[in-house]
PDB file of C-alpha atoms in Angstrom:
ATOM      1  CA  UNK A   1       9.407  -4.935 -48.046  1.00  0.00           C
ATOM      2  CA  UNK A   2      12.157  -5.044 -45.412  1.00  0.00           C
ATOM      3  CA  UNK A   3      11.082  -4.452 -41.815  1.00  0.00           C
ATOM      4  CA  UNK A   4      13.077  -1.246 -41.472  1.00  0.00           C
ATOM      5  CA  UNK A   5      11.606   0.123 -44.715  1.00  0.00           C
ATOM      6  CA  UNK A   6       7.984  -0.179 -43.622  1.00  0.00           C
ATOM      7  CA  UNK A   7       6.123   3.097 -43.486  1.00  0.00           C
ATOM      8  CA  UNK A   8       3.014   4.468 -41.853  1.00  0.00           C
ATOM      9  CA  UNK A   9       2.937   2.238 -38.748  1.00  0.00           C
ATOM     10  CA  UNK A  10      -0.519   1.697 -37.322  1.00  0.00           C
ATOM     11  CA  UNK A  11      -1.058   4.226 -34.492  1.00  0.00           C
ATOM     12  CA  UNK A  12      -2.957   1.654 -32.453  1.00  0.00           C
ATOM     13  CA  UNK A  13      -0.162  -0.877 -32.970  1.00  0.00           C
ATOM     14  CA  UNK A  14       2.732   1.300 -31.827  1.00  0.00           C
ATOM     15  CA  UNK A  15       0.698   2.504 -28.863  1.00  0.00           C
ATOM     16  CA  UNK A  16       0.007  -1.082 -27.891  1.00  0.00           C
ATOM     17  CA  UNK A  17       3.718  -1.825 -28.017  1.00  0.00           C
ATOM     18  CA  UNK A  18       4.613   1.292 -25.985  1.00  0.00           C
ATOM     19  CA  UNK A  19       1.999   0.483 -23.337  1.00  0.00           C
ATOM     20  CA  UNK A  20       3.248  -3.095 -23.109  1.00  0.00           C
ATOM     21  CA  UNK A  21       6.822  -1.891 -22.595  1.00  0.00           C
ATOM     22  CA  UNK A  22       5.621   0.665 -20.048  1.00  0.00           C
ATOM     23  CA  UNK A  23       3.787  -2.092 -18.161  1.00  0.00           C
ATOM     24  CA  UNK A  24       6.942  -4.222 -18.181  1.00  0.00           C
ATOM     25  CA  UNK A  25       8.914  -1.312 -16.718  1.00  0.00           C
ATOM     26  CA  UNK A  26       6.271  -0.796 -14.003  1.00  0.00           C
ATOM     27  CA  UNK A  27       6.395  -4.510 -13.146  1.00  0.00           C
ATOM     28  CA  UNK A  28      10.192  -4.410 -12.765  1.00  0.00           C
ATOM     29  CA  UNK A  29      11.017  -6.163 -16.031  1.00  0.00           C
ATOM     30  CA  UNK A  30      13.296  -3.300 -17.023  1.00  0.00           C
ATOM     31  CA  UNK A  31      14.941  -1.490 -14.121  1.00  0.00           C
ATOM     32  CA  UNK A  32      15.797   2.207 -14.189  1.00  0.00           C
ATOM     33  CA  UNK A  33      19.201   2.662 -15.817  1.00  0.00           C
ATOM     34  CA  UNK A  34      19.022  -0.495 -17.943  1.00  0.00           C
ATOM     35  CA  UNK A  35      18.867  -0.591 -21.732  1.00  0.00           C
ATOM     36  CA  UNK A  36      15.871  -1.809 -23.647  1.00  0.00           C
ATOM     37  CA  UNK A  37      16.311  -4.483 -26.327  1.00  0.00           C
ATOM     38  CA  UNK A  38      17.250  -3.249 -29.798  1.00  0.00           C
ATOM     39  CA  UNK A  39      14.722  -2.198 -32.435  1.00  0.00           C
ATOM     40  CA  UNK A  40      15.271  -5.429 -34.351  1.00  0.00           C
ATOM     41  CA  UNK A  41      14.851  -7.592 -31.235  1.00  0.00           C
ATOM     42  CA  UNK A  42      11.596  -5.887 -30.286  1.00  0.00           C
ATOM     43  CA  UNK A  43      10.332  -5.916 -33.867  1.00  0.00           C
ATOM     44  CA  UNK A  44      10.797  -9.678 -33.943  1.00  0.00           C
ATOM     45  CA  UNK A  45       9.254 -10.128 -30.496  1.00  0.00           C
ATOM     46  CA  UNK A  46       6.104  -8.167 -31.371  1.00  0.00           C
ATOM     47  CA  UNK A  47       5.997  -9.246 -35.034  1.00  0.00           C
ATOM     48  CA  UNK A  48       5.953  -5.638 -36.232  1.00  0.00           C
ATOM     49  CA  UNK A  49       8.165  -3.400 -38.336  1.00  0.00           C
ATOM     50  CA  UNK A  50      11.110  -1.479 -36.933  1.00  0.00           C
ATOM     51  CA  UNK A  51       9.234   1.671 -37.890  1.00  0.00           C
ATOM     52  CA  UNK A  52       6.490   0.683 -35.437  1.00  0.00           C
ATOM     53  CA  UNK A  53       9.094   0.132 -32.716  1.00  0.00           C
ATOM     54  CA  UNK A  54      10.617   3.555 -33.405  1.00  0.00           C
ATOM     55  CA  UNK A  55       7.157   5.091 -33.024  1.00  0.00           C
ATOM     56  CA  UNK A  56       6.718   3.246 -29.727  1.00  0.00           C
ATOM     57  CA  UNK A  57      10.111   4.517 -28.523  1.00  0.00           C
ATOM     58  CA  UNK A  58       9.103   8.058 -29.467  1.00  0.00           C
ATOM     59  CA  UNK A  59       5.937   7.738 -27.387  1.00  0.00           C
ATOM     60  CA  UNK A  60       7.892   6.404 -24.407  1.00  0.00           C
ATOM     61  CA  UNK A  61      10.439   9.208 -24.734  1.00  0.00           C
ATOM     62  CA  UNK A  62       7.628  11.798 -24.833  1.00  0.00           C
ATOM     63  CA  UNK A  63       6.233  10.296 -21.624  1.00  0.00           C
ATOM     64  CA  UNK A  64       9.623  10.666 -19.915  1.00  0.00           C
ATOM     65  CA  UNK A  65      10.028   6.907 -19.520  1.00  0.00           C
ATOM     66  CA  UNK A  66      13.145   6.387 -21.648  1.00  0.00           C
ATOM     67  CA  UNK A  67      16.056   8.419 -22.976  1.00  0.00           C
ATOM     68  CA  UNK A  68      18.127   7.811 -26.069  1.00  0.00           C
ATOM     69  CA  UNK A  69      20.994   9.202 -28.071  1.00  0.00           C
ATOM     70  CA  UNK A  70      22.092   8.479 -31.628  1.00  0.00           C
ATOM     71  CA  UNK A  71      23.750   5.085 -31.994  1.00  0.00           C
ATOM     72  CA  UNK A  72      22.811   3.850 -28.510  1.00  0.00           C
ATOM     73  CA  UNK A  73      20.026   1.697 -27.140  1.00  0.00           C
ATOM     74  CA  UNK A  74      17.190   3.367 -25.270  1.00  0.00           C
ATOM     75  CA  UNK A  75      17.740   3.597 -21.514  1.00  0.00           C
ATOM     76  CA  UNK A  76      14.963   3.400 -18.919  1.00  0.00           C
ATOM     77  CA  UNK A  77      14.938   6.612 -16.878  1.00  0.00           C
ATOM     78  CA  UNK A  78      11.612   6.331 -15.155  1.00  0.00           C
ATOM     79  CA  UNK A  79       8.258   4.672 -14.939  1.00  0.00           C
ATOM     80  CA  UNK A  80       5.272   4.344 -12.633  1.00  0.00           C
ATOM     81  CA  UNK A  81       6.156   3.851  -8.978  1.00  0.00           C
ATOM     82  CA  UNK A  82       4.550   0.592  -7.938  1.00  0.00           C
ATOM     83  CA  UNK A  83       2.295   0.755  -4.896  1.00  0.00           C
ATOM     84  CA  UNK A  84       1.756  -2.599  -3.198  1.00  0.00           C
ATOM     85  CA  UNK A  85      -1.317  -3.408  -1.140  1.00  0.00           C
ATOM     86  CA  UNK A  86       0.414  -6.289   0.621  1.00  0.00           C
ATOM     87  CA  UNK A  87       0.760  -4.003   3.643  1.00  0.00           C
ATOM     88  CA  UNK A  88      -1.227  -0.992   4.768  1.00  0.00           C
ATOM     89  CA  UNK A  89       1.473   1.664   4.990  1.00  0.00           C
ATOM     90  CA  UNK A  90       1.636   5.387   4.469  1.00  0.00           C
ATOM     91  CA  UNK A  91       2.363   7.366   1.297  1.00  0.00           C
ATOM     92  CA  UNK A  92       5.320   8.949   3.096  1.00  0.00           C
ATOM     93  CA  UNK A  93       6.853   5.614   4.129  1.00  0.00           C
ATOM     94  CA  UNK A  94       6.379   4.199   0.657  1.00  0.00           C
ATOM     95  CA  UNK A  95       7.928   7.287  -0.969  1.00  0.00           C
ATOM     96  CA  UNK A  96      10.937   7.289   1.349  1.00  0.00           C
ATOM     97  CA  UNK A  97      11.518   3.603   0.589  1.00  0.00           C
ATOM     98  CA  UNK A  98      11.801   4.589  -3.090  1.00  0.00           C
ATOM     99  CA  UNK A  99      14.378   7.231  -2.234  1.00  0.00           C
ATOM    100  CA  UNK A 100      11.870  10.008  -2.953  1.00  0.00           C
ATOM    101  CA  UNK A 101      11.061  13.062  -0.855  1.00  0.00           C
ATOM    102  CA  UNK A 102       7.316  13.071  -0.043  1.00  0.00           C
ATOM    103  CA  UNK A 103       5.438  16.281   0.583  1.00  0.00           C
ATOM    104  CA  UNK A 104       1.968  17.745   0.300  1.00  0.00           C
ATOM    105  CA  UNK A 105       0.112  20.901  -0.608  1.00  0.00           C
ATOM    106  CA  UNK A 106      -3.132  21.585   1.226  1.00  0.00           C
ATOM    107  CA  UNK A 107      -5.893  22.789  -1.069  1.00  0.00           C
ATOM    108  CA  UNK A 108      -8.675  22.861   1.530  1.00  0.00           C
ATOM    109  CA  UNK A 109      -9.410  21.659   5.052  1.00  0.00           C
ATOM    110  CA  UNK A 110     -12.859  22.318   6.458  1.00  0.00           C
ATOM    111  CA  UNK A 111     -15.181  21.136   9.205  1.00  0.00           C
ATOM    112  CA  UNK A 112     -18.636  20.710   7.726  1.00  0.00           C
ATOM    113  CA  UNK A 113     -21.735  18.488   7.862  1.00  0.00           C
ATOM    114  CA  UNK A 114     -21.222  15.025   6.426  1.00  0.00           C
ATOM    115  CA  UNK A 115     -22.741  14.296   3.054  1.00  0.00           C
ATOM    116  CA  UNK A 116     -24.948  11.165   2.863  1.00  0.00           C
ATOM    117  CA  UNK A 117     -22.228   8.837   1.518  1.00  0.00           C
ATOM    118  CA  UNK A 118     -19.635  10.194   3.954  1.00  0.00           C
ATOM    119  CA  UNK A 119     -22.014   9.667   6.887  1.00  0.00           C
ATOM    120  CA  UNK A 120     -22.710   6.117   5.751  1.00  0.00           C
ATOM    121  CA  UNK A 121     -19.069   5.179   5.262  1.00  0.00           C
ATOM    122  CA  UNK A 122     -17.865   6.844   8.462  1.00  0.00           C
ATOM    123  CA  UNK A 123     -20.796   5.418  10.473  1.00  0.00           C
ATOM    124  CA  UNK A 124     -21.871   8.810  11.819  1.00  0.00           C
ATOM    125  CA  UNK A 125     -25.387  10.358  11.961  1.00  0.00           C
ATOM    126  CA  UNK A 126     -26.596  12.216   8.847  1.00  0.00           C
ATOM    127  CA  UNK A 127     -25.114  15.731   8.641  1.00  0.00           C
ATOM    128  CA  UNK A 128     -22.852  15.056  11.639  1.00  0.00           C
ATOM    129  CA  UNK A 129     -19.761  17.287  11.696  1.00  0.00           C
ATOM    130  CA  UNK A 130     -16.718  15.837   9.919  1.00  0.00           C
ATOM    131  CA  UNK A 131     -13.414  17.163   8.625  1.00  0.00           C
ATOM    132  CA  UNK A 132     -12.792  17.121   4.873  1.00  0.00           C
ATOM    133  CA  UNK A 133      -9.258  17.459   3.487  1.00  0.00           C
ATOM    134  CA  UNK A 134      -8.147  18.054  -0.085  1.00  0.00           C
ATOM    135  CA  UNK A 135      -4.396  17.700  -0.481  1.00  0.00           C
ATOM    136  CA  UNK A 136      -2.034  17.279  -3.440  1.00  0.00           C
ATOM    137  CA  UNK A 137       0.732  14.741  -2.772  1.00  0.00           C
ATOM    138  CA  UNK A 138       4.131  15.199  -4.376  1.00  0.00           C
ATOM    139  CA  UNK A 139       7.152  12.983  -5.011  1.00  0.00           C
ATOM    140  CA  UNK A 140      10.365  14.943  -5.388  1.00  0.00           C
ATOM    141  CA  UNK A 141       8.292  18.084  -5.915  1.00  0.00           C
ATOM    142  CA  UNK A 142       6.178  16.561  -8.697  1.00  0.00           C
ATOM    143  CA  UNK A 143       2.390  16.290  -8.142  1.00  0.00           C
ATOM    144  CA  UNK A 144       1.336  12.645  -8.484  1.00  0.00           C
ATOM    145  CA  UNK A 145      -1.886  12.330  -6.488  1.00  0.00           C
ATOM    146  CA  UNK A 146      -4.879  14.230  -5.102  1.00  0.00           C
ATOM    147  CA  UNK A 147      -6.385  12.959  -1.888  1.00  0.00           C
ATOM    148  CA  UNK A 148      -9.858  13.882  -0.760  1.00  0.00           C
ATOM    149  CA  UNK A 149     -10.280  12.481   2.729  1.00  0.00           C
ATOM    150  CA  UNK A 150     -13.203  12.618   5.134  1.00  0.00           C
ATOM    151  CA  UNK A 151     -12.578  12.050   8.853  1.00  0.00           C
ATOM    152  CA  UNK A 152     -14.967  11.648  11.787  1.00  0.00           C
ATOM    153  CA  UNK A 153     -14.922  14.680  14.057  1.00  0.00           C
ATOM    154  CA  UNK A 154     -12.724  13.129  16.756  1.00  0.00           C
ATOM    155  CA  UNK A 155     -10.050  12.167  14.197  1.00  0.00           C
ATOM    156  CA  UNK A 156     -10.376  15.257  12.033  1.00  0.00           C
ATOM    157  CA  UNK A 157      -9.750  17.536  15.001  1.00  0.00           C
ATOM    158  CA  UNK A 158      -6.344  15.879  15.380  1.00  0.00           C
ATOM    159  CA  UNK A 159      -5.614  16.062  11.649  1.00  0.00           C
ATOM    160  CA  UNK A 160      -6.364  19.795  11.662  1.00  0.00           C
ATOM    161  CA  UNK A 161      -3.494  20.360  14.092  1.00  0.00           C
ATOM    162  CA  UNK A 162      -0.870  18.553  11.987  1.00  0.00           C
ATOM    163  CA  UNK A 163       1.810  19.731   9.589  1.00  0.00           C
ATOM    164  CA  UNK A 164       0.033  18.608   6.446  1.00  0.00           C
ATOM    165  CA  UNK A 165       2.648  20.006   4.060  1.00  0.00           C
ATOM    166  CA  UNK A 166       5.441  17.712   5.187  1.00  0.00           C
ATOM    167  CA  UNK A 167       4.017  15.249   7.696  1.00  0.00           C
ATOM    168  CA  UNK A 168       2.226  11.908   7.375  1.00  0.00           C
ATOM    169  CA  UNK A 169      -1.316  11.764   8.747  1.00  0.00           C
ATOM    170  CA  UNK A 170      -1.039   8.019   9.300  1.00  0.00           C
ATOM    171  CA  UNK A 171       2.227   8.200  11.206  1.00  0.00           C
ATOM    172  CA  UNK A 172       1.138  11.126  13.379  1.00  0.00           C
ATOM    173  CA  UNK A 173      -2.170   9.471  14.251  1.00  0.00           C
ATOM    174  CA  UNK A 174      -0.294   6.327  15.250  1.00  0.00           C
ATOM    175  CA  UNK A 175       1.745   8.429  17.663  1.00  0.00           C
ATOM    176  CA  UNK A 176      -1.551   9.693  19.097  1.00  0.00           C
ATOM    177  CA  UNK A 177      -2.901   6.167  19.545  1.00  0.00           C
ATOM    178  CA  UNK A 178      -5.109   5.904  16.437  1.00  0.00           C
ATOM    179  CA  UNK A 179      -3.850   3.064  14.267  1.00  0.00           C
ATOM    180  CA  UNK A 180      -4.921   2.552  10.654  1.00  0.00           C
ATOM    181  CA  UNK A 181      -5.355  -1.211  10.994  1.00  0.00           C
ATOM    182  CA  UNK A 182      -7.545  -2.388   8.111  1.00  0.00           C
ATOM    183  CA  UNK A 183      -8.763  -0.979   4.817  1.00  0.00           C
ATOM    184  CA  UNK A 184     -11.157  -1.783   2.013  1.00  0.00           C
ATOM    185  CA  UNK A 185      -9.924  -0.600  -1.394  1.00  0.00           C
ATOM    186  CA  UNK A 186     -11.891  -0.063  -4.593  1.00  0.00           C
ATOM    187  CA  UNK A 187      -9.687   0.779  -7.592  1.00  0.00           C
ATOM    188  CA  UNK A 188     -10.835   1.929 -11.011  1.00  0.00           C
ATOM    189  CA  UNK A 189      -9.940   4.301 -13.833  1.00  0.00           C
ATOM    190  CA  UNK A 190     -11.563   7.712 -14.278  1.00  0.00           C
ATOM    191  CA  UNK A 191     -10.873  10.734 -16.506  1.00  0.00           C
ATOM    192  CA  UNK A 192      -9.301  13.726 -14.791  1.00  0.00           C
ATOM    193  CA  UNK A 193     -11.868  16.332 -13.831  1.00  0.00           C
ATOM    194  CA  UNK A 194     -11.195  19.998 -14.476  1.00  0.00           C
ATOM    195  CA  UNK A 195     -10.105  20.367 -10.843  1.00  0.00           C
ATOM    196  CA  UNK A 196      -7.888  17.269 -11.013  1.00  0.00           C
ATOM    197  CA  UNK A 197      -6.203  18.600 -14.154  1.00  0.00           C
ATOM    198  CA  UNK A 198      -5.629  22.037 -12.631  1.00  0.00           C
ATOM    199  CA  UNK A 199      -4.179  20.699  -9.372  1.00  0.00           C
ATOM    200  CA  UNK A 200      -1.937  18.077 -10.977  1.00  0.00           C
ATOM    201  CA  UNK A 201      -0.898  20.030 -14.065  1.00  0.00           C
ATOM    202  CA  UNK A 202      -2.226  17.447 -16.523  1.00  0.00           C
ATOM    203  CA  UNK A 203      -4.649  17.615 -19.419  1.00  0.00           C
ATOM    204  CA  UNK A 204      -8.374  17.419 -18.660  1.00  0.00           C
ATOM    205  CA  UNK A 205      -9.791  13.902 -19.036  1.00  0.00           C
ATOM    206  CA  UNK A 206      -6.361  12.251 -18.971  1.00  0.00           C
ATOM    207  CA  UNK A 207      -6.708   8.740 -17.443  1.00  0.00           C
ATOM    208  CA  UNK A 208      -6.368   8.651 -13.655  1.00  0.00           C
ATOM    209  CA  UNK A 209      -6.134   5.734 -11.243  1.00  0.00           C
ATOM    210  CA  UNK A 210      -8.757   6.210  -8.530  1.00  0.00           C
ATOM    211  CA  UNK A 211      -8.523   4.469  -5.172  1.00  0.00           C
ATOM    212  CA  UNK A 212     -11.535   4.748  -2.874  1.00  0.00           C
ATOM    213  CA  UNK A 213     -10.596   3.535   0.574  1.00  0.00           C
ATOM    214  CA  UNK A 214     -12.380   3.001   3.872  1.00  0.00           C
ATOM    215  CA  UNK A 215      -9.906   2.621   6.719  1.00  0.00           C
ATOM    216  CA  UNK A 216     -10.742   1.361  10.213  1.00  0.00           C
ATOM    217  CA  UNK A 217      -8.860   1.220  13.495  1.00  0.00           C
ATOM    218  CA  UNK A 218      -8.075  -1.876  15.558  1.00  0.00           C
ATOM    219  CA  UNK A 219     -11.586  -1.841  17.031  1.00  0.00           C
ATOM    220  CA  UNK A 220     -13.162  -1.715  13.568  1.00  0.00           C
ATOM    221  CA  UNK A 221     -14.292   1.913  13.831  1.00  0.00           C
ATOM    222  CA  UNK A 222     -13.989   3.997  10.628  1.00  0.00           C
ATOM    223  CA  UNK A 223     -11.225   6.591  10.805  1.00  0.00           C
ATOM    224  CA  UNK A 224     -11.024   7.716   7.170  1.00  0.00           C
ATOM    225  CA  UNK A 225     -13.024   7.611   3.942  1.00  0.00           C
ATOM    226  CA  UNK A 226     -10.847   8.747   1.052  1.00  0.00           C
ATOM    227  CA  UNK A 227     -11.003   9.240  -2.707  1.00  0.00           C
ATOM    228  CA  UNK A 228      -7.423   9.371  -4.022  1.00  0.00           C
ATOM    229  CA  UNK A 229      -6.617  10.008  -7.689  1.00  0.00           C
ATOM    230  CA  UNK A 230      -3.202   9.211  -9.110  1.00  0.00           C
ATOM    231  CA  UNK A 231      -1.498  10.296 -12.316  1.00  0.00           C
ATOM    232  CA  UNK A 232      -1.592   7.011 -14.226  1.00  0.00           C
ATOM    233  CA  UNK A 233       1.881   7.434 -15.732  1.00  0.00           C
ATOM    234  CA  UNK A 234       3.435   8.053 -12.305  1.00  0.00           C
ATOM    235  CA  UNK A 235       2.010   5.311 -10.069  1.00  0.00           C
ATOM    236  CA  UNK A 236       0.982   1.689 -10.627  1.00  0.00           C
ATOM    237  CA  UNK A 237      -0.753  -0.672  -8.193  1.00  0.00           C
ATOM    238  CA  UNK A 238       0.234  -4.256  -7.392  1.00  0.00           C
ATOM    239  CA  UNK A 239      -1.745  -6.835  -5.442  1.00  0.00           C
ATOM    240  CA  UNK A 240      -0.625 -10.272  -4.268  1.00  0.00           C
ATOM    241  CA  UNK A 241      -3.355 -12.907  -4.100  1.00  0.00           C
ATOM    242  CA  UNK A 242      -3.287 -16.339  -2.507  1.00  0.00           C
ATOM    243  CA  UNK A 243      -5.697 -19.264  -2.307  1.00  0.00           C
ATOM    244  CA  UNK A 244      -4.572 -19.672   1.304  1.00  0.00           C
ATOM    245  CA  UNK A 245      -6.680 -16.718   2.448  1.00  0.00           C
ATOM    246  CA  UNK A 246     -10.199 -15.529   1.734  1.00  0.00           C
ATOM    247  CA  UNK A 247      -9.334 -11.844   1.325  1.00  0.00           C
ATOM    248  CA  UNK A 248      -6.353  -9.534   1.183  1.00  0.00           C
ATOM    249  CA  UNK A 249      -5.144  -8.838   4.697  1.00  0.00           C
ATOM    250  CA  UNK A 250      -4.493  -5.292   5.842  1.00  0.00           C
ATOM    251  CA  UNK A 251      -2.203  -5.083   8.881  1.00  0.00           C
ATOM    252  CA  UNK A 252      -0.361  -2.474  10.864  1.00  0.00           C
ATOM    253  CA  UNK A 253       2.826  -1.236   9.200  1.00  0.00           C
ATOM    254  CA  UNK A 254       5.793  -3.574   9.557  1.00  0.00           C
ATOM    255  CA  UNK A 255       8.192  -2.358   6.856  1.00  0.00           C
ATOM    256  CA  UNK A 256       8.720   0.690   4.671  1.00  0.00           C
ATOM    257  CA  UNK A 257       8.592  -1.126   1.345  1.00  0.00           C
ATOM    258  CA  UNK A 258       4.924  -0.825   0.482  1.00  0.00           C
ATOM    259  CA  UNK A 259       2.241   1.826   0.553  1.00  0.00           C
ATOM    260  CA  UNK A 260      -1.412   2.125   1.555  1.00  0.00           C
ATOM    261  CA  UNK A 261      -3.011   5.317   2.830  1.00  0.00           C
ATOM    262  CA  UNK A 262      -1.331   8.674   3.127  1.00  0.00           C
TER     263      UNK A 262
END
């Protein structure tokens, strides 16, 4: 049977192809505005039928990653924004470097006793007062991340006085003499909770990228313990490793090309 006459493509196969293409877009293999290879080229590359490729294109189009019109190749219109951990920079700086307009929507900000894990990570006594912030971060008005950040009392008191809808916590704290100098990141995948889904406008249990981060100042004192959850189709993470160093270095911001904390 000819490749373009094949029917009933395997769902798992076309999804694998669509995810591979999506990963290539996220990695910069296909820039926004460029055309993807033709159905026949991709069918040969992946050793699948053209029907499978059409299914993959349909999935990418449904995700808002590509656009197409009859008789023309599919054009890349979007993809996950790549967040690099090569530098420890703010969400706002990273977004502006992409040409996006960053903003936030405060869900809750409260001063309350620290929970056991928060006290441990922030190096404060059990039940010591801390500030806890829940904020939805937006790119161009679209929700892409929920941050849940805990701050020691001295830092949280400053955060409480900021413009959290439009301002950057990191940048404002730097102006006040508190520099986010180093961070430890733990990244994994989790299903969206009911609250995540409601705040981000996604389906419950959709895959999310979770970044748990402990940030310290230049003296090594904890200034933030955060649990950030990203819409997986909107943001991707990149990390550069080298045998020349023992661990990834986190330094004070030097350029606006990469992103770390908010």
